Short mmCIF file of C-alpha atoms and ligand atoms in Angstrom, two decimals:
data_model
loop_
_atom_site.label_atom_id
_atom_site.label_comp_id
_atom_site.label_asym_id
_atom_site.label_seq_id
_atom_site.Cartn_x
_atom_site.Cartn_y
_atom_site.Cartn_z
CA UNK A 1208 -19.27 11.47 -19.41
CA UNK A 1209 -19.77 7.47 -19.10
CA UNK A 1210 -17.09 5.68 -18.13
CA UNK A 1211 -16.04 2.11 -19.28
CA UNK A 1212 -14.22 0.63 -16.70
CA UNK A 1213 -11.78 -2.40 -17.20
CA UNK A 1214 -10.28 -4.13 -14.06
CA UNK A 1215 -9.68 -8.15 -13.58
CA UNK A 1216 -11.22 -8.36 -10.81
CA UNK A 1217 -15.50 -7.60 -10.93
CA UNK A 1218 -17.63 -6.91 -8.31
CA UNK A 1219 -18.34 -10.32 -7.83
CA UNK A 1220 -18.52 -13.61 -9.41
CA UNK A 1221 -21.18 -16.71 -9.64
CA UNK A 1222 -19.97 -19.72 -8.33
CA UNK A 1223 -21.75 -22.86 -9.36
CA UNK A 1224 -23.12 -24.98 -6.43
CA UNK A 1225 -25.03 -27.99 -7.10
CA UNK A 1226 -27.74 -26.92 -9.30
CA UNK A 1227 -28.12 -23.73 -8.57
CA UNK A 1228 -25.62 -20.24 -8.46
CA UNK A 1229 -23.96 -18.10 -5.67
CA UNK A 1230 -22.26 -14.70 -5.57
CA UNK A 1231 -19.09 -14.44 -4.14
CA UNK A 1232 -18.11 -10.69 -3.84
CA UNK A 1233 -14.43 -9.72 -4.32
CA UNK A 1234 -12.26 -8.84 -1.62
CA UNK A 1235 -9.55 -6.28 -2.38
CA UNK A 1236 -9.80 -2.24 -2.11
CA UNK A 1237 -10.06 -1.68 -5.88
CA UNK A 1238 -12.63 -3.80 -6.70
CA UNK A 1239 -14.96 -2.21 -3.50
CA UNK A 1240 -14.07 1.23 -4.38
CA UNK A 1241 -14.96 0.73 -8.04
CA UNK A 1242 -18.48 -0.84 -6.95
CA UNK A 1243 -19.34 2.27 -5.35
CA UNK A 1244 -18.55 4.39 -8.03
CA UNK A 1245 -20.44 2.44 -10.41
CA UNK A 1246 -23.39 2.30 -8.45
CA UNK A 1247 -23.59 5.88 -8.67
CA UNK A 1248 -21.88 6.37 -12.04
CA UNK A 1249 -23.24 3.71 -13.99
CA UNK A 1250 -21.67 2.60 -16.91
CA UNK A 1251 -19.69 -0.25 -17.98
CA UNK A 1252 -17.28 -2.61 -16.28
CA UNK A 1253 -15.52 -5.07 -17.95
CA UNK A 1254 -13.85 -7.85 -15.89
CA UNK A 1255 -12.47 -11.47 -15.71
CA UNK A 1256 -15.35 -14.22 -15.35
CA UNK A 1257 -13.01 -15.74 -12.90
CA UNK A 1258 -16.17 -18.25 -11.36
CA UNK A 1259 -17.18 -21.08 -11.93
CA UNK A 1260 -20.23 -20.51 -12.99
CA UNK A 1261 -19.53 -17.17 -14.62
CA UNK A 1262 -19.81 -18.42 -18.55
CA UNK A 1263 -23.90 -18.10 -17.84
CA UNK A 1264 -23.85 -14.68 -16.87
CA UNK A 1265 -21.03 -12.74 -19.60
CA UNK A 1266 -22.98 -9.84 -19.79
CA UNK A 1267 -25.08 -8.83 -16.84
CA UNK A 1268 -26.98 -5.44 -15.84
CA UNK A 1269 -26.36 -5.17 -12.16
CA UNK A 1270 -28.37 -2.18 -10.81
CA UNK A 1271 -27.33 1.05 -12.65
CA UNK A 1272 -24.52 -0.39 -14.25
CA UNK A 1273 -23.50 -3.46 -17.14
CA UNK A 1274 -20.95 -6.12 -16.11
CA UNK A 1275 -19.51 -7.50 -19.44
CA UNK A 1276 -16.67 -10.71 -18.54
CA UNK A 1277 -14.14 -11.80 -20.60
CA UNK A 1278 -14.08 -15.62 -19.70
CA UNK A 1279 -10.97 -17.51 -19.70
CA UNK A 1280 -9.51 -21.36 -19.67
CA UNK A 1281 -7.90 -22.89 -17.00
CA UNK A 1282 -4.44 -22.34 -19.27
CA UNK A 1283 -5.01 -18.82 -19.30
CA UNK A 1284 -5.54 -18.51 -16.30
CA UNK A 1285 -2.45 -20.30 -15.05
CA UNK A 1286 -0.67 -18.40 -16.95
CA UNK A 1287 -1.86 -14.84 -16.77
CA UNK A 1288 -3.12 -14.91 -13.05
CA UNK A 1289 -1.52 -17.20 -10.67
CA UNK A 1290 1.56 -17.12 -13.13
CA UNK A 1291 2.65 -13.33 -14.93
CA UNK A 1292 0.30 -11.43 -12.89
CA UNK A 1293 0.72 -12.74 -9.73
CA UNK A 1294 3.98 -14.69 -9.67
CA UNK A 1295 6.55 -12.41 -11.36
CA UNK A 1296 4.57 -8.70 -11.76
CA UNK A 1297 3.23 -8.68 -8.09
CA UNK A 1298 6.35 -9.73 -6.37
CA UNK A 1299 8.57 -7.35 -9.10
CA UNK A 1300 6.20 -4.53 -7.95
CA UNK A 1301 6.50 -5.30 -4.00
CA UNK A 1302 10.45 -5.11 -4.34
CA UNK A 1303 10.15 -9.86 -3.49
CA UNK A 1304 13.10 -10.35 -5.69
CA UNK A 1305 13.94 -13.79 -4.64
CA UNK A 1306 9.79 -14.33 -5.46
CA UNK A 1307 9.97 -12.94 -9.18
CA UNK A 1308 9.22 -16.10 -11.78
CA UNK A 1309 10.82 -15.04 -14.78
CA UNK A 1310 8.63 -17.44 -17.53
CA UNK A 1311 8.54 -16.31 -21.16
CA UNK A 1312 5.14 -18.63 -21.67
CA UNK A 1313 3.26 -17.38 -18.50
CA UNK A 1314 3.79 -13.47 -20.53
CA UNK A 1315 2.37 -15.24 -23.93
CA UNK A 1316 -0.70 -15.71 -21.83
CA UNK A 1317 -0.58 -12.21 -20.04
CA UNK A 1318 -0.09 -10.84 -23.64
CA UNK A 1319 -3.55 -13.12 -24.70
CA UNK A 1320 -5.60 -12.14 -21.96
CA UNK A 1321 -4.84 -8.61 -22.45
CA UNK A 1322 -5.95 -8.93 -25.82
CA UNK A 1323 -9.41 -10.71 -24.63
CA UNK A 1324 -9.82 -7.62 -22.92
CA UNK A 1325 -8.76 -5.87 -25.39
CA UNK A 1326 -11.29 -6.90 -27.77
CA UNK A 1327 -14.08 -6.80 -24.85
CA UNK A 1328 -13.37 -3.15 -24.26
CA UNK A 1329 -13.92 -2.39 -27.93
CA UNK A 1330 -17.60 -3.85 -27.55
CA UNK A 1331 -18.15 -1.70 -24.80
CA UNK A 1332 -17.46 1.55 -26.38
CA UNK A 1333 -19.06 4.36 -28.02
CA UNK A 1334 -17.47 7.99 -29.46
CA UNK A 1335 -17.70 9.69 -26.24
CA UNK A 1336 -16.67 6.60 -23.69
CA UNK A 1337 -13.70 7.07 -21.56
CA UNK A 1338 -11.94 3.89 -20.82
CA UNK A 1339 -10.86 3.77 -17.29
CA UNK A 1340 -8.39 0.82 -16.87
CA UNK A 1341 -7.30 -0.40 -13.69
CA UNK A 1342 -3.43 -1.97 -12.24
CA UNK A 1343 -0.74 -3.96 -13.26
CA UNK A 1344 -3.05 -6.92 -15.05
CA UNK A 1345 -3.76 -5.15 -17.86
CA UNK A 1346 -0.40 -3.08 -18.41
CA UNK A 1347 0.15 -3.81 -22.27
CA UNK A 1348 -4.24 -3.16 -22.53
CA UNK A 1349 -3.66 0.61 -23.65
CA UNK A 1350 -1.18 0.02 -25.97
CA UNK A 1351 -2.95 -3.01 -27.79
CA UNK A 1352 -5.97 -0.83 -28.25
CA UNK A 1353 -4.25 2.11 -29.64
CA UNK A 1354 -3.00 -0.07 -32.05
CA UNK A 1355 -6.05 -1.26 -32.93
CA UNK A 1356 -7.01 2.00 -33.94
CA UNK A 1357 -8.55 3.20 -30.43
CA UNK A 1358 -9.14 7.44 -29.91
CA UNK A 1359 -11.03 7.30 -26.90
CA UNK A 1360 -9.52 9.10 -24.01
CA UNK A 1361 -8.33 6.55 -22.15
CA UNK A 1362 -6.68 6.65 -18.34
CA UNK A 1363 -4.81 4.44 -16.74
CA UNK A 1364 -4.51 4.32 -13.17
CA UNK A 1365 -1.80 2.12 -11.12
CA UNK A 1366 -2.85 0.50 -7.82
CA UNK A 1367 0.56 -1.62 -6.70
CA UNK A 1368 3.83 0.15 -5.95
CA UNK A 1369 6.24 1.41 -8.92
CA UNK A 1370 9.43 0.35 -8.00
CA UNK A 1371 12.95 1.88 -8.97
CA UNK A 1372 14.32 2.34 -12.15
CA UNK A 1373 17.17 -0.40 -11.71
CA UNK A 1374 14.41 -3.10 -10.28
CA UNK A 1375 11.96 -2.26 -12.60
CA UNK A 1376 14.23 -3.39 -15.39
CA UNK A 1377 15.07 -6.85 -13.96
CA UNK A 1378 11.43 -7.44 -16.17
CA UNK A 1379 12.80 -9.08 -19.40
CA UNK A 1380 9.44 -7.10 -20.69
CA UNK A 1381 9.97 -3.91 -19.18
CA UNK A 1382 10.34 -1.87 -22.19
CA UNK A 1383 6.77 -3.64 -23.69
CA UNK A 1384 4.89 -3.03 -20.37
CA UNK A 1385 5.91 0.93 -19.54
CA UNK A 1386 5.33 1.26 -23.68
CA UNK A 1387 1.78 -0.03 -23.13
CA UNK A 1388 0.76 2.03 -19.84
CA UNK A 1389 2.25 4.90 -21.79
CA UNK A 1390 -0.24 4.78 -24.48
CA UNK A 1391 -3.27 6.07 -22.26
CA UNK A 1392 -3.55 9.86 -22.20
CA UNK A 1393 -3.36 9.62 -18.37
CA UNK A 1394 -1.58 7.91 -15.51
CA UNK A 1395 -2.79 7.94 -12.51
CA UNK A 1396 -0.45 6.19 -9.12
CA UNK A 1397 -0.78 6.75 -5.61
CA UNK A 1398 2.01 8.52 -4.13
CA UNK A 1399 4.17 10.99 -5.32
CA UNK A 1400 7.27 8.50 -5.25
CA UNK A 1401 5.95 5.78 -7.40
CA UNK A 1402 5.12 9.17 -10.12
CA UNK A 1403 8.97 9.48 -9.55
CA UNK A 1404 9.48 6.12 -9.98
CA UNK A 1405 7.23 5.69 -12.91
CA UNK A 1406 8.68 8.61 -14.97
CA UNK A 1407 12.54 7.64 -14.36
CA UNK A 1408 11.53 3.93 -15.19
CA UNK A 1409 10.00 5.39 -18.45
CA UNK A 1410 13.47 7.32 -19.22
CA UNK A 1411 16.08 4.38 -18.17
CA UNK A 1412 14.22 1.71 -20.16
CA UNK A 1413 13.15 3.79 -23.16
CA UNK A 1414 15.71 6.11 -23.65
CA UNK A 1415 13.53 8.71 -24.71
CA UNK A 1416 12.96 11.88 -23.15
CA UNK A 1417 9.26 12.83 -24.54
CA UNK A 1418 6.76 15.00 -21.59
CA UNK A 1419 5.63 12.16 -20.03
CA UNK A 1420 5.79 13.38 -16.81
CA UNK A 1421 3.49 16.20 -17.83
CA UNK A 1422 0.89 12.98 -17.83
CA UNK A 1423 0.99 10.87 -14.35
CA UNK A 1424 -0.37 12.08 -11.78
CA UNK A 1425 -0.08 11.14 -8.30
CA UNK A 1426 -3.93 11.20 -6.86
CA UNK A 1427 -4.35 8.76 -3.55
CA UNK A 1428 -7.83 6.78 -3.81
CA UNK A 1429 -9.73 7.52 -0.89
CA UNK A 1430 -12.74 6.53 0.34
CA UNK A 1431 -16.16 6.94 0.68
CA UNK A 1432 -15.85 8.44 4.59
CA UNK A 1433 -19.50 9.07 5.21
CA UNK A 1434 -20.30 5.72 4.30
CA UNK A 1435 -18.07 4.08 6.85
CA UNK A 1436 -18.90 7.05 9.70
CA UNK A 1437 -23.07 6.32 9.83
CA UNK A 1438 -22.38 2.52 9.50
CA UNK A 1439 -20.42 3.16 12.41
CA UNK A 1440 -22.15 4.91 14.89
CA UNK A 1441 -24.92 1.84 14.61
CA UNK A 1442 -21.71 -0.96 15.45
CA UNK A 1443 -21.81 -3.15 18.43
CA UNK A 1444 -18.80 -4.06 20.72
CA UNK A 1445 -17.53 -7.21 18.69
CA UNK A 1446 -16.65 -9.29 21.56
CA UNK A 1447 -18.04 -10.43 24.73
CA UNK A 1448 -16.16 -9.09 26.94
CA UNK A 1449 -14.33 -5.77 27.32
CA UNK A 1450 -12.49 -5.59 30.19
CA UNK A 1451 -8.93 -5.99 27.70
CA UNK A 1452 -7.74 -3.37 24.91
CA UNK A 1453 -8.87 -4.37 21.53
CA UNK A 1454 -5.82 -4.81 18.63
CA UNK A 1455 -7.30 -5.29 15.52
CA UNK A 1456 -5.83 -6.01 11.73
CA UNK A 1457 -7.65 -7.52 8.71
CA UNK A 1458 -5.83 -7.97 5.55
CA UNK A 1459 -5.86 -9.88 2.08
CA UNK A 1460 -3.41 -13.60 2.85
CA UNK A 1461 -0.73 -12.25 1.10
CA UNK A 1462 3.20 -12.34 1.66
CA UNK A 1463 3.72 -8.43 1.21
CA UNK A 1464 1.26 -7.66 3.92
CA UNK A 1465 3.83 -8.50 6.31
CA UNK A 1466 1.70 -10.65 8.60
CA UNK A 1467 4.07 -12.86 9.69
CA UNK A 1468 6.73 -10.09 11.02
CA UNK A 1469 3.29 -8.77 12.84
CA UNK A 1470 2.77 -11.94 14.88
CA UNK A 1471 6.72 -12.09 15.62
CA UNK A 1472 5.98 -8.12 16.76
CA UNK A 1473 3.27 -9.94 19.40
CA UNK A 1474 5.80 -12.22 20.59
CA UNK A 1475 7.96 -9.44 20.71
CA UNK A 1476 5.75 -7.53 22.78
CA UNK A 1477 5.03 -10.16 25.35
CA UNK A 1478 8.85 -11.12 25.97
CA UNK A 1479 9.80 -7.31 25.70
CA UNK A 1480 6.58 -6.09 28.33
CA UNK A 1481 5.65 -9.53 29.94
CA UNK A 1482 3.28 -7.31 32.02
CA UNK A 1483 0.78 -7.03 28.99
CA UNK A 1484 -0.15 -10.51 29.27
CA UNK A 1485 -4.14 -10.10 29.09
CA UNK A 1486 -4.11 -6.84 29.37
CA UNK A 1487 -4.94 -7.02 25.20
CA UNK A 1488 -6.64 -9.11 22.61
CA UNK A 1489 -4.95 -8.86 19.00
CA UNK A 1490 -7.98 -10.24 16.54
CA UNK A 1491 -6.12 -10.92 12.90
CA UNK A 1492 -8.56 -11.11 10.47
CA UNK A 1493 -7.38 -12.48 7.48
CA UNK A 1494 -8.85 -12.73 3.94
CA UNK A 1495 -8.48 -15.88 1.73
CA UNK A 1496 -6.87 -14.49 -1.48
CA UNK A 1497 -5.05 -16.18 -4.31
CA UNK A 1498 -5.18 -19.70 -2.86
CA UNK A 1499 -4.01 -21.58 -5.78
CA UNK A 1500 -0.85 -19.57 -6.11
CA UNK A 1501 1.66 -22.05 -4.80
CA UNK A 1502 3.61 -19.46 -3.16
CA UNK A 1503 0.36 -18.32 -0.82
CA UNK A 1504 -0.12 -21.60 0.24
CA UNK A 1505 3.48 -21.78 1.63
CA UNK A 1506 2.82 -18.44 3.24
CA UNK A 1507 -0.54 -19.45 4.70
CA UNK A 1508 1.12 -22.76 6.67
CA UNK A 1509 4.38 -20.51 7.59
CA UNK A 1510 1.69 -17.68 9.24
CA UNK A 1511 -0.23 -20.42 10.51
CA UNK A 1512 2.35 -21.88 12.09
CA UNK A 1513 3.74 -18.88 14.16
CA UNK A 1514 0.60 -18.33 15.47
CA UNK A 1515 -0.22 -21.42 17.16
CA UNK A 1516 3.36 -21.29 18.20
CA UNK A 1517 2.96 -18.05 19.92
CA UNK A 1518 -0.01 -18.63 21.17
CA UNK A 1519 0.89 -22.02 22.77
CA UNK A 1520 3.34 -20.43 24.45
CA UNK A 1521 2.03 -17.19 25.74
CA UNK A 1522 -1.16 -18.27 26.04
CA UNK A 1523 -3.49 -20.01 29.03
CA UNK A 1524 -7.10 -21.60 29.29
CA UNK A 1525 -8.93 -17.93 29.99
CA UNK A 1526 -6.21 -15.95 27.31
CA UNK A 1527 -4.84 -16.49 23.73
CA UNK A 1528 -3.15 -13.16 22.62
CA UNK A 1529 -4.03 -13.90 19.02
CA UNK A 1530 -7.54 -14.45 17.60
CA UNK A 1531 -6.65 -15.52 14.24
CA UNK A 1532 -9.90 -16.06 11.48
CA UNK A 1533 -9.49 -17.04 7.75
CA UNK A 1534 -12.18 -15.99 6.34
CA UNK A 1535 -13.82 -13.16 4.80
CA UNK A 1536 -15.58 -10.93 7.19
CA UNK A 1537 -18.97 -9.59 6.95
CA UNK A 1538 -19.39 -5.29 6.79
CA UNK A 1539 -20.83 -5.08 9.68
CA UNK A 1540 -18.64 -7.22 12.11
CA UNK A 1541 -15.80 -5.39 9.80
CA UNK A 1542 -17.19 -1.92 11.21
CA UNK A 1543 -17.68 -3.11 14.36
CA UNK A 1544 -14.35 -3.75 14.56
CA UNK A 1545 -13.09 -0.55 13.40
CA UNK A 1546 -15.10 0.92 15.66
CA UNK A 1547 -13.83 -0.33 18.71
CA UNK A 1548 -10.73 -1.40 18.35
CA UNK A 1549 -8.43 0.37 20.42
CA UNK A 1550 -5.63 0.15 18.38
CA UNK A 1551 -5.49 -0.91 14.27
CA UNK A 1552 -2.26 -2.73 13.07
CA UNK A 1553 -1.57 -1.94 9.33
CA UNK A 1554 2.11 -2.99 9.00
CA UNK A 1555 2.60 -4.21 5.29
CA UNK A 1556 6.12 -4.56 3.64
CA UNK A 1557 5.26 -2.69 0.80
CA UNK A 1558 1.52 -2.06 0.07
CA UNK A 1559 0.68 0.50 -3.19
CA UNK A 1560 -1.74 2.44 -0.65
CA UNK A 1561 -3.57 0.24 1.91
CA UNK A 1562 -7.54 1.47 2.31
CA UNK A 1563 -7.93 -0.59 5.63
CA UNK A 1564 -6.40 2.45 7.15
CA UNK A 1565 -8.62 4.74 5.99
CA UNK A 1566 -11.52 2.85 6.61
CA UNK A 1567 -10.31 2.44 10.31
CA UNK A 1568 -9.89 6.57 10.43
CA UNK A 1569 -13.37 6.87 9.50
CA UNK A 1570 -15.44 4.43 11.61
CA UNK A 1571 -13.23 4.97 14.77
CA UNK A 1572 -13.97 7.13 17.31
CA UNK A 1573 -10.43 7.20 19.56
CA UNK A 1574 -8.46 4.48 18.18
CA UNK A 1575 -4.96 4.63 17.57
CA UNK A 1576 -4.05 3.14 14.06
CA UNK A 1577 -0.15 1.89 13.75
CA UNK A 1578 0.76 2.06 10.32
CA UNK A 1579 3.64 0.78 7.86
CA UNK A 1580 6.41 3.53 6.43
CA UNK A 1581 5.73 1.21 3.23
CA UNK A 1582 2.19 1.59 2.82
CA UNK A 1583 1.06 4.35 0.44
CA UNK A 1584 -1.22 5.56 2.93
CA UNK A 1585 1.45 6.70 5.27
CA UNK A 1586 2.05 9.91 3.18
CA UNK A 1587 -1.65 10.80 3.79
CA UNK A 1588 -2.32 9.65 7.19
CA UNK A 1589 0.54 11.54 9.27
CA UNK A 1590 -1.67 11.13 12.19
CA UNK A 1591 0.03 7.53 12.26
CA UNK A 1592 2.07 5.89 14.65
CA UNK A 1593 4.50 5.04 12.16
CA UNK A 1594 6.97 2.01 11.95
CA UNK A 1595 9.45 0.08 9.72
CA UNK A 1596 7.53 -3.17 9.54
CA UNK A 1597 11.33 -5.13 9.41
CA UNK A 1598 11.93 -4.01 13.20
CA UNK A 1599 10.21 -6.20 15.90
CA UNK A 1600 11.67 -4.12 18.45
CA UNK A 1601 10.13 -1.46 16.87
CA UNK A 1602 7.05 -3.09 16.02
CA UNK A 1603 6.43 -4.19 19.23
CA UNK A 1604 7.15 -0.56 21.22
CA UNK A 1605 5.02 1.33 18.69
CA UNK A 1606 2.02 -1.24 20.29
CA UNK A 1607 2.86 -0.66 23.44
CA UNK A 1608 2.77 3.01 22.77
CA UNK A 1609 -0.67 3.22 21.62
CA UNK A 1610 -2.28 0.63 24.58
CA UNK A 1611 -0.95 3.07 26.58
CA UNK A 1612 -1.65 6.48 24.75
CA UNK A 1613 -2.84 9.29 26.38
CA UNK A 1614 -6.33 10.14 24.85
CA UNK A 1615 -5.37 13.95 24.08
CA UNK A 1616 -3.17 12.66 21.72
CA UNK A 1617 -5.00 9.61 20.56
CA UNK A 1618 -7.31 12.61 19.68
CA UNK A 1619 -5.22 14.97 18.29
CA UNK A 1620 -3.55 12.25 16.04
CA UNK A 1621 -7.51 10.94 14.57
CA UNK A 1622 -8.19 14.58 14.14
CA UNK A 1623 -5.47 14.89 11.65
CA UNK A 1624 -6.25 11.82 9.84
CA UNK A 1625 -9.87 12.13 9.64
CA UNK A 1626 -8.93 15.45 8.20
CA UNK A 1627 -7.41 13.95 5.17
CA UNK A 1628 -9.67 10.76 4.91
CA UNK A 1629 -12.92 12.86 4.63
CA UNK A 1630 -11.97 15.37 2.60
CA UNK A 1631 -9.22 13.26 0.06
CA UNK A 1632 -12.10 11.34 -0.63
CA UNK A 1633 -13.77 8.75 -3.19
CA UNK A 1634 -15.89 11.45 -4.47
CA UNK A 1635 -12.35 13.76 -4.63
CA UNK A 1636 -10.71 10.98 -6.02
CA UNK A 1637 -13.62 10.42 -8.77
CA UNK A 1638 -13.84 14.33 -9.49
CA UNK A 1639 -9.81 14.01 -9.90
CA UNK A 1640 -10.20 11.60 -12.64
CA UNK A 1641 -13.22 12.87 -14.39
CA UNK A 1642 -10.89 16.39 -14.73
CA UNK A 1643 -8.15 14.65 -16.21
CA UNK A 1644 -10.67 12.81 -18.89
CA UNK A 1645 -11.91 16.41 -19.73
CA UNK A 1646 -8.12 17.41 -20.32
CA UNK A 1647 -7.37 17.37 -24.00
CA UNK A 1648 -6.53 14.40 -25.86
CA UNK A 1649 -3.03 13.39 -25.86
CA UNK A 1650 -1.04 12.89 -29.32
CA UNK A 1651 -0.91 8.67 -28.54
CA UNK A 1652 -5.12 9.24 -29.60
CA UNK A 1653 -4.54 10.85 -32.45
O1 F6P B 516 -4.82 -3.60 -4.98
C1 F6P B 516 -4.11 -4.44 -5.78
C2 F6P B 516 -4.91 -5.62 -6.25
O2 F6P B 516 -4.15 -6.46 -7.01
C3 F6P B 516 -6.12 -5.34 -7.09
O3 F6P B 516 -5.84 -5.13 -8.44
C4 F6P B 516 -6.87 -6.59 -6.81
O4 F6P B 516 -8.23 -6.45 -7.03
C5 F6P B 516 -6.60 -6.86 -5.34
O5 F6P B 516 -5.31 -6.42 -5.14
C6 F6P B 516 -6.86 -8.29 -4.92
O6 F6P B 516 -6.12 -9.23 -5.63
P1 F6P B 516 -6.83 -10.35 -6.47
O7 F6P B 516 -7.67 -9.65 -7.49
O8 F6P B 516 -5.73 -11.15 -7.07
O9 F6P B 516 -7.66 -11.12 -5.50
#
């Protein structure tokens, strides 16, 4: 059964550069985990034409599958990214209160560009297609096609966190937004407390009482395990030396990640256990991500800043306990680091899943991965060491645990996880979907 699915952010996008074009590919878990599937599936995928030189290429066949773009103005874009989508929804979603931008105008253009999409997805569709639409961009996209008139079978599946019932309603558009998700004949979230969440949210700001809990469905995106396992086995030690453990973390810049209380867990560490000094070398990878959001370029100086901090003072002419890089690393020095990192830090303050974890699981061989209570992942991966990213203390003695870890139970902890990573994985996840678009169609089609 094609799919067609609708996300805002593509596989990648064409930047203009001088004359000539150049791809930039997305960073983010969605967008790689929906490549994969559509280079198997085929298909369609609608996205935003969010570069600059996108306008030239709105509808592009990319291997076995069709890219179509809905291409947007600077306004909208203001307004629906950096501003609804990223400025109130993401922070709302994260549990940031004191981050949520409550602007009537920026949700004018969130309710436009849904429609764009909107009226994409209706080019894009046949009798038979399944629309398969993707997180908390596109929340009112359901709604606005059934109104149009739309039967498909269409599912809906939730990447980000769904907060409580009582925060979810600080949205002056809360009612609109759970009305539109509600419209697709499936939901699908991550964890079975944001189905909790979801459903109760539904009740307090509808007031009605209808099944719909009979229709989300907590399924965990995984990934594609043997993919990440043979890269591995080919990856080179990363660095050039290896007499010091290797603490690795990569993430997207972004305030919920929790990278600054991770750095403060380093300084922690060293004024805690002053003995580690050079015994370990934490490389922070981190990815450039929504850079003209005002409130990530704050973040970026404040992270910035602790680092060189720390560093200047724990730090000497042979040692620097952090190895900070902004930038976008490559797959293979990615995997390499996986691979031999001794220990993986995935500490977020709220994350909707996290699929850096799993990709550690897979390509490591006897690493110990320290992950976030708050991260979706942490329901799948008990095999954790697992730690409430507010605590430094805590933080910093779950580090110290794994340099030092025995390796029967570094083992018998990766055992566990690659357990769950190989077999909860993007194929499962795919097969999990594809079952519920078989299911029959709900009433909102009819
Ligand atoms: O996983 C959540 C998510 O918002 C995805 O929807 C998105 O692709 C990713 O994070 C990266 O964010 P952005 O698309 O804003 O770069």
């Amino acid at each position: 059964m094609p799919f067609t699915v609708v996300s805002t952010r593509g596989p990648f996008s064409h930047e203009r550069v001088g004359g000539t074009y150049r791809i930039r590919y997305s960073a983010g878990g969605v967008s790689s985990s929906i490549s994969r599937l559509m280079d198997h599936e085929g298909g369609t995928w609608v996205c935003l034409g969010d570069g600059s030189g996108d306008q030239a290429f709105e509808v592009e066949d990319h291997g076995n599958y069709r890219i179509s773009r809905v291409i947007i103005g600077r306004k909208e874009t203001r307004g629906f990214y950096e501003g609804y989508a990223n400025s109130t929804l993401w922070p709302l979603f994260h549990y940031f209160r004191e981050r949520v931008n409550y602007n009537q105008t920026n949700f004018m253009y969130y309710e436009i560009v849904n429609k764009l999409f909107a009226e994409t997805v209706k080019r894009n569709i046949d009798a038979n297609t399944t629309i398969w639409v993707h997180d908390y961009q596109l929340a009112l996209l359901p709604g606005m096609l059934r109104n149009d008139g739309i039967k498909n079978r269409i599912i809906f599946s939730w990447h980000i966190p769904w907060v409580s019932p009582e925060f979810f309603s600080l949205l002056p558009e809360s009612r609109q937004l759970i009305q539109g998700i509600a419209r697709a004949d499936a939901i699908t979230v991550h964890t079975d407390w944001y189905k909790t969440n979801f459903v109760n949210s539904y009740r307090f700001v509808t007031g009605s009482d209808d099944s719909i809990d009979s229709r989300v469905f907590h399924i965990p995106l995984g990934i594609d395990s043997r993919y990440y396992a043979s890269k591995a086995k080919h990856a080179h030690y990363p660095l050039d030396r290896r007499d010091r453990k290797l603490i690795f973390s990569v993430d997207r810049l972004d305030y919920t990640k929790g990278l600054v209380n991770r750095v403060l867990a380093v300084e922690k560490l060293l004024s805690l256990y002053p003995d580690l000094a050079e015994k370990f070398i934490y490389v922070m990878a981190v990815n450039p991500s929504r850079a003209s959001v005002r409130q990530y370029q704050i973040f970026r100086r404040e992270l910035e800043f602790h680092i060189g901090r720390i560093n200047g003072e724990f730090g000497n002419v042979n040692w620097m306990p952090i190895v900070y890089m902004y930038k976008r690393l490559g797959e293979s020095s990615l995997i390499s680091f996986y691979r031999h990192a001794d220990v993986a830090l995935v500490t977020p303050l709220s994350d909707g899943l996290n699929l850096v974890s799993k990709e550690f699981v897979a390509c490591t061989n006897d690493g110990v991965l320290i992950l976030s209570k708050f991260a979706g992942a942490a329901q799948d991966l008990k095999g954790a060491v697992i730690v409430n990213p507010n605590s430094l203390e805590e933080m910093a003695n779950a580090i110290r645990q794994a340099l030092t870890m025995n390796a029967e139970e570094r083992a018998q902890r990766l055992a566990m996880m690659k357990g769950n990573v190989e077999k909860k994985n993007l194929t499962w996840w795919l097969n999990r979907v594809r079952a519920l678009a078989a299911r029959k169609l709900h009433e909102n089609s009819s």
